[in-house]
Amino acid sequence: MPYDRAKQRSPHLDLERLDKQYIWHPFTQMRDWEREAPVIIERGKGSMLEDIHGKRYIDGVSSLWVTVHGHRKKEIDLAVSRQLGKIAHSTLLGLSNVPAVLLAEQLVKAAPKGLTRVFYSDSGSTSVEIALKIAFQYWQQKGSRSAARTRFISLKEAYHGDTIGSVSVGGIDLFHQIYKPLLFSSYKIDSPYCYRCPLGKRHPACGLACARKAEQVIRRHHRETAALVIEPLVQGAAGMLMQPQGYLQKIRELCTRYNILMIADEVATGFGRTGTLFACEQEGVRPDILCTAKGITGGYLPLAATLTTDEIYRGFLGEYRELRTFFHGHTYTGNPLACAAAIANLELFRKENTLRKLQPKIRLLSQELEKFKELAHVGEVRQKGFMVGIELVRDKRTREPYALEEKIGARVILECRSRGLIVRPLGSVIVLMPPLSITVRELRRMVQIVYKAIGKVTGTKPPPS
Ligand SMILES: *Cc1c(COP(=O)(O)O)cnc(C)c1O
């Protein structure tokens, strides 16, 4: 029953008021929130969301980068309800459960070859936290000369989650600055951000100068470094910064040459987002540790998996008294409901040929995005598969950014919302991340809404069509 009708029956159900009274929202200035009318989602189907008043929206951010085959996908609904008929939760500490076992095998088969062990947790942040601890402990146990490898190399502008370890290897000052006293320091390499190249070069004439810069850092610090952590191909939360072709492969080569572990954080890029199941595939890269979360359950339930090589796994084997055990585990690790959803998610990729069907939609999206380049305040349109960032600038010629206070991104997304599209900005970058299952019609409509909204908010008249 729509909430409005329910409300007529029980007038106490004032969800908007209750929300403002009781919820503290993530990444949200609550003073702003308290002043605005919140959108409260009640249901969804496919790429559409519906709020408590029955207003419908296209889910242009896949409910924060997680929805893969759409909402209320029959096969995943069924898998979860079937599992509910057996057991909702049991532990992986000292026991195992059926969906966790079956999913682990599927993940190893789907991941880049050579990643053979699955360590479960429940969010992207924990999957990275686990990767860091595994890398650290691996070297500690490897032998006295390796024990000096206690540090990490990460990229500027990186985002790896919000727990203290993952923030330590993060590089988004806006989010991370205040926690500095709590963090361990890591060695930073410049973010390959061609539109605002830190080296002032132009791609491809630069010949990947950024990778050579990265090598300098790695060469200087490799003896004390446990691992390098990177979001492959796309730095998502940084504003959809796309790495130039060949960069990731170069990083892999450097990690191998200098004998440091490579951690690929595929939390955002995994499960088809970039057009392949994992982003690493596009550069033929096999990381030593792979972090996945967001899309793993098709966007149904919180689950994460950190995959490692056999070599790393073996480094933790020994007699109990040697204390090589990986002393880490979250209570809901390997939750059967979430694992059942994840198995169904992977099955759908095979059964529905999701990745093949995605390719023409990726091309259509690129074509549709072409026209944004003519807008006076669109600095750059970046796309990798179904990850899109539209960077708005105050001055297109000088690339001068909008000031934070102008809240340009926030204004554009509010305009989109009134036109029936949910998206979220990252500062002045409008992010588009629709479910992989979005229809061609919905895709066109989504882009059209964003185009009009940007035109309206930035005061650019769309050219006559
Ligand atoms: C979202 C994200 C995370 C954090 O995941 P949570 O589930 O929010 O903890 C980590 N790394 C990347 C690349 C992400 O996009």
Coordinates of C-alpha atoms and ligand atoms in Angstrom, one line a residue:
M1 CA 0.0 0.0 0.0
P2 CA 1.5 3.4 -0.9
Y3 CA 2.6 5.3 2.2
D4 CA 0.1 8.1 1.6
R5 CA -2.8 5.8 1.9
A6 CA -1.3 4.1 4.9
K7 CA -0.9 7.5 6.5
Q8 CA -4.6 8.3 6.1
R9 CA -5.3 5.2 8.2
S10 CA -2.6 5.8 10.8
P11 CA -1.8 9.5 11.0
H12 CA 1.1 8.9 13.3
L13 CA 3.1 7.6 10.4
D14 CA 4.9 10.8 9.7
L15 CA 8.1 9.4 8.2
E16 CA 9.6 12.7 7.1
R17 CA 9.4 14.1 10.6
L18 CA 10.6 10.8 12.1
D19 CA 13.6 10.7 9.8
K20 CA 14.6 14.2 10.8
Q21 CA 14.1 13.4 14.4
Y22 CA 16.0 10.2 14.6
I23 CA 18.4 9.5 11.7
W24 CA 21.9 10.8 11.3
H25 CA 22.7 10.5 7.6
P26 CA 26.1 9.6 6.2
F27 CA 28.2 12.2 4.4
T28 CA 25.5 14.7 5.1
Q29 CA 25.4 18.1 6.6
M30 CA 22.5 17.5 8.8
R31 CA 21.6 21.1 9.2
D32 CA 21.0 21.3 5.4
W33 CA 19.1 18.0 5.6
E34 CA 16.8 19.3 8.4
R35 CA 15.8 22.2 6.2
E36 CA 15.0 20.1 3.1
A37 CA 12.2 17.8 2.2
P38 CA 13.7 14.4 2.3
V39 CA 13.0 11.8 -0.4
I40 CA 12.0 8.6 1.3
I41 CA 12.1 5.6 -1.0
E42 CA 9.5 2.9 -0.5
R43 CA 10.0 0.6 -3.4
G44 CA 11.9 0.0 -6.6
K45 CA 11.7 -2.1 -9.8
G46 CA 14.3 -2.4 -12.4
S47 CA 16.1 1.0 -12.8
M48 CA 13.2 2.8 -11.1
L49 CA 12.8 4.0 -7.5
E50 CA 9.5 5.1 -6.0
D51 CA 9.1 7.3 -3.0
I52 CA 6.4 7.3 -0.3
H53 CA 4.3 9.7 -2.3
G54 CA 4.4 7.5 -5.4
K55 CA 6.8 9.7 -7.3
R56 CA 9.1 7.7 -9.5
Y57 CA 12.7 8.3 -10.3
I58 CA 15.4 6.7 -12.4
D59 CA 18.1 5.3 -10.1
G60 CA 21.0 7.0 -11.8
V61 CA 23.5 6.0 -9.1
S62 CA 22.5 2.4 -8.7
S63 CA 21.7 3.1 -5.1
L64 CA 25.2 4.2 -4.5
W65 CA 27.0 2.1 -7.1
V66 CA 25.7 -1.2 -6.1
T67 CA 22.6 -2.2 -8.2
V68 CA 23.6 -4.4 -11.1
H69 CA 20.6 -6.3 -12.6
G70 CA 18.0 -3.8 -11.3
H71 CA 15.8 -3.7 -8.2
R72 CA 13.5 -6.6 -7.4
K73 CA 15.3 -8.9 -9.8
K74 CA 13.3 -12.1 -9.7
E75 CA 16.2 -14.5 -9.6
I76 CA 18.0 -12.7 -6.7
D77 CA 14.7 -12.2 -4.8
L78 CA 14.1 -15.9 -5.1
A79 CA 17.7 -16.8 -4.0
V80 CA 17.4 -14.8 -0.9
S81 CA 13.9 -16.0 0.0
R82 CA 15.0 -19.6 -0.6
Q83 CA 17.9 -19.1 1.7
L84 CA 15.6 -17.6 4.3
G85 CA 13.7 -20.8 4.2
K86 CA 16.9 -22.5 5.4
I87 CA 18.9 -20.2 7.6
A88 CA 19.5 -16.4 7.7
H89 CA 22.8 -16.4 9.5
S90 CA 25.4 -18.7 10.9
T91 CA 29.1 -18.0 11.6
L92 CA 32.3 -18.7 9.6
L93 CA 34.3 -18.7 12.8
G94 CA 34.8 -22.4 13.5
L95 CA 32.0 -23.4 11.2
S96 CA 31.1 -23.0 7.5
N97 CA 27.9 -22.5 5.5
V98 CA 26.7 -23.6 2.2
P99 CA 26.3 -20.3 0.2
A100 CA 29.7 -19.0 1.5
V101 CA 31.4 -22.1 0.2
L102 CA 29.7 -22.1 -3.2
L103 CA 30.2 -18.4 -3.7
A104 CA 34.0 -18.6 -2.8
E105 CA 34.4 -21.1 -5.7
Q106 CA 32.5 -18.8 -8.0
L107 CA 34.5 -15.8 -7.1
V108 CA 37.8 -17.5 -7.6
K109 CA 36.6 -18.7 -11.0
A110 CA 35.4 -15.2 -12.0
A111 CA 38.4 -13.2 -10.7
P112 CA 41.7 -12.7 -12.5
K113 CA 43.6 -16.0 -12.6
G114 CA 45.9 -16.7 -9.7
L115 CA 43.6 -15.3 -7.0
T116 CA 42.6 -18.4 -5.1
R117 CA 41.5 -17.5 -1.6
V118 CA 38.4 -15.6 -0.4
F119 CA 38.2 -13.8 2.9
Y120 CA 34.7 -12.4 3.5
S121 CA 33.6 -9.3 5.3
D122 CA 30.7 -6.9 4.9
S123 CA 31.8 -3.6 3.3
G124 CA 34.2 -2.0 0.9
S125 CA 36.1 -0.4 3.8
T126 CA 36.5 -3.7 5.6
S127 CA 37.6 -5.4 2.4
V128 CA 40.4 -2.9 2.1
E129 CA 41.2 -2.9 5.9
I130 CA 41.7 -6.7 5.5
A131 CA 43.9 -6.3 2.5
L132 CA 46.2 -3.9 4.3
K133 CA 46.4 -6.1 7.4
I134 CA 47.1 -9.2 5.3
A135 CA 49.8 -7.5 3.3
F136 CA 51.4 -6.2 6.4
Q137 CA 51.3 -9.5 8.3
Y138 CA 52.5 -11.4 5.2
W139 CA 55.8 -9.6 5.2
Q140 CA 56.2 -9.7 9.0
Q141 CA 56.0 -13.4 8.8
K142 CA 58.1 -13.8 5.7
G143 CA 61.4 -13.4 7.3
S144 CA 63.5 -10.9 9.1
R145 CA 64.6 -8.9 6.0
S146 CA 61.0 -8.4 5.0
A147 CA 59.9 -7.2 8.4
A148 CA 60.9 -3.6 7.4
R149 CA 58.0 -3.6 5.0
T150 CA 55.5 -1.9 7.1
R151 CA 54.4 1.0 4.9
F152 CA 52.0 1.5 2.1
I153 CA 52.0 3.4 -1.2
S154 CA 48.7 4.9 -2.3
L155 CA 47.4 7.5 -4.8
K156 CA 46.5 11.0 -4.1
E157 CA 42.7 11.6 -4.4
A158 CA 42.2 7.9 -3.6
Y159 CA 39.1 6.7 -1.8
H160 CA 39.2 3.3 -0.1
G161 CA 36.5 3.6 2.5
D162 CA 35.9 5.3 5.9
T163 CA 37.6 3.1 8.5
I164 CA 40.8 4.3 10.0
G165 CA 43.1 2.0 8.0
S166 CA 41.3 2.6 4.7
V167 CA 41.2 6.4 5.3
S168 CA 45.0 6.2 6.0
V169 CA 45.5 5.1 2.4
G170 CA 42.9 7.6 1.2
G171 CA 43.7 10.9 -0.3
I172 CA 40.6 13.1 -0.4
D173 CA 41.4 16.0 1.9
L174 CA 37.8 17.1 2.0
F175 CA 36.8 13.9 3.8
H176 CA 40.1 12.9 5.4
Q177 CA 42.0 15.9 6.6
I178 CA 40.5 16.2 10.0
Y179 CA 41.4 12.6 10.9
K180 CA 45.1 13.1 10.2
P181 CA 46.2 12.7 13.8
L182 CA 44.5 9.3 13.9
L183 CA 46.0 7.9 10.7
F184 CA 49.2 6.1 9.7
S185 CA 51.0 7.9 7.0
S186 CA 51.5 6.4 3.5
Y187 CA 53.7 7.3 0.6
K188 CA 51.6 9.1 -2.0
I189 CA 51.9 9.0 -5.8
D190 CA 50.2 11.6 -7.9
S191 CA 46.8 10.8 -9.2
P192 CA 46.8 10.4 -13.0
Y193 CA 44.2 13.1 -13.7
C194 CA 44.8 14.1 -17.3
Y195 CA 42.3 17.0 -17.3
R196 CA 44.3 18.6 -14.5
C197 CA 47.6 16.8 -14.9
P198 CA 49.8 17.5 -11.8
L199 CA 52.8 17.4 -14.1
G200 CA 51.3 19.9 -16.5
K201 CA 51.6 17.4 -19.4
R202 CA 49.2 16.3 -22.1
H203 CA 48.2 12.8 -22.9
P204 CA 49.3 10.9 -24.9
A205 CA 52.3 13.1 -25.8
C206 CA 53.4 12.7 -22.2
G207 CA 54.3 9.0 -22.7
L208 CA 52.8 8.2 -19.3
A209 CA 55.1 10.6 -17.4
C210 CA 52.9 9.9 -14.3
A211 CA 53.9 6.3 -14.3
R212 CA 57.6 7.4 -14.4
K213 CA 56.9 9.7 -11.4
A214 CA 55.2 6.8 -9.6
E215 CA 58.3 4.7 -10.2
Q216 CA 60.5 7.3 -8.4
V217 CA 58.3 7.0 -5.3
I218 CA 58.3 3.2 -5.5
R219 CA 62.1 3.0 -6.1
R220 CA 62.8 5.3 -3.1
H221 CA 60.6 3.5 -0.7
H222 CA 60.1 -0.1 -1.8
R223 CA 62.3 -1.7 0.9
E224 CA 60.0 -0.4 3.6
T225 CA 56.8 -0.9 1.6
A226 CA 54.4 -3.8 2.1
A227 CA 52.0 -2.9 -0.7
L228 CA 50.7 -0.4 -3.2
V229 CA 47.0 0.1 -3.2
I230 CA 45.1 1.4 -6.2
E231 CA 41.6 1.7 -7.6
P232 CA 42.1 0.2 -11.0
L233 CA 41.2 2.3 -14.1
V234 CA 38.9 4.7 -12.3
Q235 CA 39.4 6.6 -9.1
G236 CA 35.7 6.8 -8.3
A237 CA 35.0 9.0 -5.3
A238 CA 37.8 11.4 -6.4
G239 CA 35.4 12.5 -9.2
M240 CA 35.6 9.6 -11.7
L241 CA 39.2 10.2 -12.6
M242 CA 40.2 7.8 -15.4
Q243 CA 43.7 6.5 -15.7
P244 CA 45.3 6.7 -19.1
Q245 CA 45.7 3.4 -21.0
G246 CA 48.7 1.4 -19.9
Y247 CA 49.0 3.1 -16.5
L248 CA 47.6 0.2 -14.5
Q249 CA 49.8 -2.3 -16.3
K250 CA 52.8 -0.1 -15.6
I251 CA 51.9 -0.1 -11.9
R252 CA 51.7 -3.9 -11.9
E253 CA 55.1 -4.1 -13.6
L254 CA 56.6 -1.8 -11.0
C255 CA 55.1 -3.7 -8.1
T256 CA 56.6 -6.9 -9.5
R257 CA 60.0 -5.4 -10.2
Y258 CA 60.3 -3.8 -6.8
N259 CA 58.7 -6.8 -5.0
I260 CA 55.8 -5.1 -3.3
L261 CA 52.3 -6.5 -3.2
M262 CA 49.7 -4.9 -5.4
I263 CA 46.2 -4.4 -3.9
A264 CA 43.5 -3.6 -6.4
D265 CA 40.5 -2.0 -4.8
E266 CA 37.7 -3.1 -7.2
V267 CA 35.0 -2.1 -4.7
A268 CA 33.5 0.4 -7.2
T269 CA 34.8 -1.0 -10.5
G270 CA 34.0 -4.7 -9.9
F271 CA 31.1 -6.6 -11.2
G272 CA 30.8 -5.1 -14.7
R273 CA 31.0 -1.4 -13.9
T274 CA 33.8 -0.7 -16.4
G275 CA 32.5 -3.0 -19.1
T276 CA 34.4 -6.1 -17.9
L277 CA 33.7 -8.1 -14.8
F278 CA 36.8 -6.7 -13.2
A279 CA 38.6 -3.5 -14.3
C280 CA 42.0 -5.3 -14.0
E281 CA 41.1 -7.6 -16.9
Q282 CA 41.2 -4.6 -19.3
E283 CA 45.0 -4.3 -18.8
G284 CA 45.7 -8.0 -18.3
V285 CA 46.6 -7.3 -14.7
R286 CA 46.5 -9.8 -11.8
P287 CA 46.8 -8.0 -8.4
D288 CA 48.1 -9.9 -5.4
I289 CA 45.1 -8.9 -3.4
L290 CA 41.7 -7.9 -4.8
C291 CA 39.0 -6.1 -2.8
T292 CA 35.4 -6.3 -3.9
A293 CA 32.1 -5.2 -2.3
K294 CA 29.5 -2.9 -3.7
G295 CA 28.1 -4.8 -6.7
I296 CA 28.9 -8.3 -5.4
T297 CA 25.4 -9.1 -4.3
G298 CA 23.8 -7.2 -7.2
G299 CA 23.1 -4.4 -4.8
Y300 CA 21.0 -6.5 -2.4
L301 CA 22.9 -7.0 0.8
P302 CA 26.1 -5.9 2.5
L303 CA 28.9 -8.3 1.6
A304 CA 32.6 -8.0 0.7
A305 CA 35.3 -10.3 -0.3
T306 CA 39.1 -9.9 -0.3
L307 CA 40.8 -12.3 -2.6
T308 CA 44.5 -13.3 -2.4
T309 CA 47.0 -15.4 -4.1
D310 CA 48.0 -18.8 -2.9
E311 CA 51.4 -17.5 -2.1
I312 CA 50.0 -15.0 0.4
Y313 CA 47.6 -17.5 1.9
R314 CA 50.5 -20.0 2.4
G315 CA 52.4 -17.3 4.3
F316 CA 49.9 -17.6 7.1
L317 CA 50.1 -21.4 7.5
G318 CA 52.0 -22.8 10.5
E319 CA 51.6 -24.3 13.9
Y320 CA 49.1 -22.5 16.1
R321 CA 51.8 -21.5 18.6
E322 CA 53.7 -19.7 15.8
L323 CA 50.8 -17.2 15.8
R324 CA 50.7 -16.9 12.0
T325 CA 46.9 -16.9 12.2
F326 CA 45.1 -14.0 10.6
F327 CA 43.4 -12.7 13.7
H328 CA 40.6 -10.9 12.0
G329 CA 36.9 -11.5 11.4
H330 CA 33.7 -9.6 11.5
T331 CA 30.6 -11.1 13.1
Y332 CA 28.5 -11.3 10.0
T333 CA 31.4 -12.7 7.8
G334 CA 30.1 -14.9 5.1
N335 CA 26.5 -14.2 5.9
P336 CA 24.4 -16.9 4.1
L337 CA 21.7 -14.5 2.8
A338 CA 24.2 -12.1 1.3
C339 CA 26.2 -15.0 -0.2
A340 CA 23.1 -16.5 -1.7
A341 CA 22.3 -13.1 -3.4
A342 CA 25.9 -12.9 -4.6
I343 CA 25.7 -16.4 -6.2
A344 CA 22.5 -15.4 -8.0
N345 CA 24.1 -12.2 -9.1
L346 CA 27.0 -14.0 -10.7
E347 CA 24.7 -16.6 -12.3
L348 CA 22.7 -13.7 -13.9
F349 CA 25.9 -12.4 -15.5
R350 CA 26.3 -15.8 -17.2
K351 CA 22.6 -16.5 -17.9
E352 CA 21.7 -13.1 -19.3
N353 CA 25.0 -12.3 -21.0
T354 CA 25.0 -9.1 -19.0
L355 CA 28.5 -8.0 -20.1
R356 CA 27.8 -8.6 -23.8
K357 CA 24.5 -6.7 -23.7
L358 CA 26.2 -3.9 -21.9
Q359 CA 28.6 -3.0 -24.7
P360 CA 26.1 -1.4 -27.1
K361 CA 24.7 0.6 -24.1
I362 CA 28.1 1.8 -23.2
R363 CA 28.5 3.0 -26.8
L364 CA 25.1 4.7 -26.8
L365 CA 26.0 6.4 -23.5
S366 CA 29.2 7.8 -25.1
Q367 CA 27.2 9.1 -28.0
E368 CA 24.6 10.7 -25.8
L369 CA 27.3 12.3 -23.7
E370 CA 28.9 13.9 -26.8
K371 CA 26.5 16.8 -26.7
F372 CA 27.5 17.8 -23.2
K373 CA 30.8 19.0 -24.5
E374 CA 29.0 22.0 -26.1
L375 CA 27.7 23.2 -22.8
A376 CA 29.6 26.3 -21.6
H377 CA 30.3 25.0 -18.1
V378 CA 31.1 21.4 -18.8
G379 CA 34.9 21.1 -18.5
E380 CA 35.3 17.4 -19.2
V381 CA 33.1 14.4 -19.7
R382 CA 34.8 11.2 -18.5
Q383 CA 33.5 7.7 -19.1
K384 CA 34.7 4.2 -18.5
G385 CA 31.9 1.7 -19.2
F386 CA 29.0 2.6 -17.0
M387 CA 31.0 5.0 -14.8
V388 CA 30.6 8.6 -15.8
G389 CA 31.8 11.9 -14.4
I390 CA 30.8 15.2 -15.8
E391 CA 33.1 17.9 -14.4
L392 CA 31.5 21.3 -14.2
V393 CA 33.8 24.4 -14.3
R394 CA 33.3 28.0 -13.8
D395 CA 35.4 28.9 -16.8
K396 CA 35.9 26.4 -19.5
R397 CA 38.8 28.1 -21.1
T398 CA 41.0 28.4 -17.9
R399 CA 39.4 25.2 -16.3
E400 CA 38.8 27.3 -13.2
P401 CA 36.7 25.2 -10.8
Y402 CA 33.5 26.3 -9.1
A403 CA 34.0 27.3 -5.5
L404 CA 32.8 24.8 -2.9
E405 CA 30.2 27.2 -1.5
E406 CA 28.5 27.4 -4.9
K407 CA 27.3 23.8 -4.4
I408 CA 27.0 23.6 -8.1
G409 CA 26.8 19.8 -8.1
A410 CA 24.2 19.7 -5.4
R411 CA 22.1 22.2 -7.3
V412 CA 22.3 20.2 -10.5
I413 CA 21.2 17.0 -8.8
L414 CA 18.2 18.7 -7.1
E415 CA 17.2 19.9 -10.5
C416 CA 17.5 16.3 -11.8
R417 CA 15.5 15.1 -8.9
S418 CA 12.6 17.3 -9.7
R419 CA 12.7 15.9 -13.2
G420 CA 12.6 12.3 -12.0
L421 CA 16.2 11.3 -11.7
I422 CA 18.3 10.4 -8.6
V423 CA 22.0 11.2 -9.0
R424 CA 24.7 12.3 -6.6
P425 CA 27.5 14.7 -7.2
L426 CA 31.1 14.5 -6.1
G427 CA 31.8 18.2 -5.6
S428 CA 31.4 19.8 -9.0
V429 CA 31.4 16.4 -10.8
I430 CA 28.0 14.9 -11.7
V431 CA 28.2 11.2 -11.4
L432 CA 26.2 8.8 -13.6
M433 CA 26.2 5.1 -12.6
P434 CA 23.0 3.5 -13.7
P435 CA 22.3 -0.2 -13.1
L436 CA 23.9 -2.3 -15.9
S437 CA 20.3 -3.5 -16.7
I438 CA 19.0 0.0 -17.5
T439 CA 17.0 0.0 -20.7
V440 CA 17.9 2.1 -23.7
R441 CA 14.9 4.3 -23.2
E442 CA 15.7 5.0 -19.6
L443 CA 19.4 5.6 -20.4
R444 CA 18.4 8.2 -23.0
R445 CA 16.0 9.8 -20.6
M446 CA 18.6 9.9 -17.8
V447 CA 21.1 11.7 -20.0
Q448 CA 18.5 14.1 -21.3
I449 CA 17.5 15.1 -17.7
V450 CA 21.1 15.7 -16.7
Y451 CA 21.7 17.7 -19.8
K452 CA 18.7 20.0 -19.2
A453 CA 19.5 20.3 -15.5
I454 CA 23.1 21.3 -16.1
G455 CA 22.0 23.8 -18.7
K456 CA 19.4 25.3 -16.4
V457 CA 21.6 25.5 -13.2
T458 CA 24.7 26.8 -15.0
G459 CA 22.7 29.2 -17.0
T460 CA 23.8 27.8 -20.3
K461 CA 21.2 28.0 -22.9
P462 CA 21.1 24.6 -24.7
P463 CA 21.8 25.2 -28.4
P464 CA 18.7 25.0 -30.7
S465 CA 18.0 21.4 -31.6
Ligands
LIG1 C1 32.7 2.7 -1.8 C2 34.1 2.4 -1.9 C3 34.8 1.8 -0.8 C4 34.1 1.7 0.6 O1 33.1 0.8 0.6 P1 32.0 0.8 1.7 O2 31.1 -0.4 1.5 O3 31.3 2.1 1.6 O4 32.7 0.7 3.0 C5 36.1 1.4 -0.9 N1 36.8 1.6 -2.1 C6 36.2 2.1 -3.2 C7 37.0 2.2 -4.4 C8 34.9 2.5 -3.1 O5 34.3 3.1 -4.2

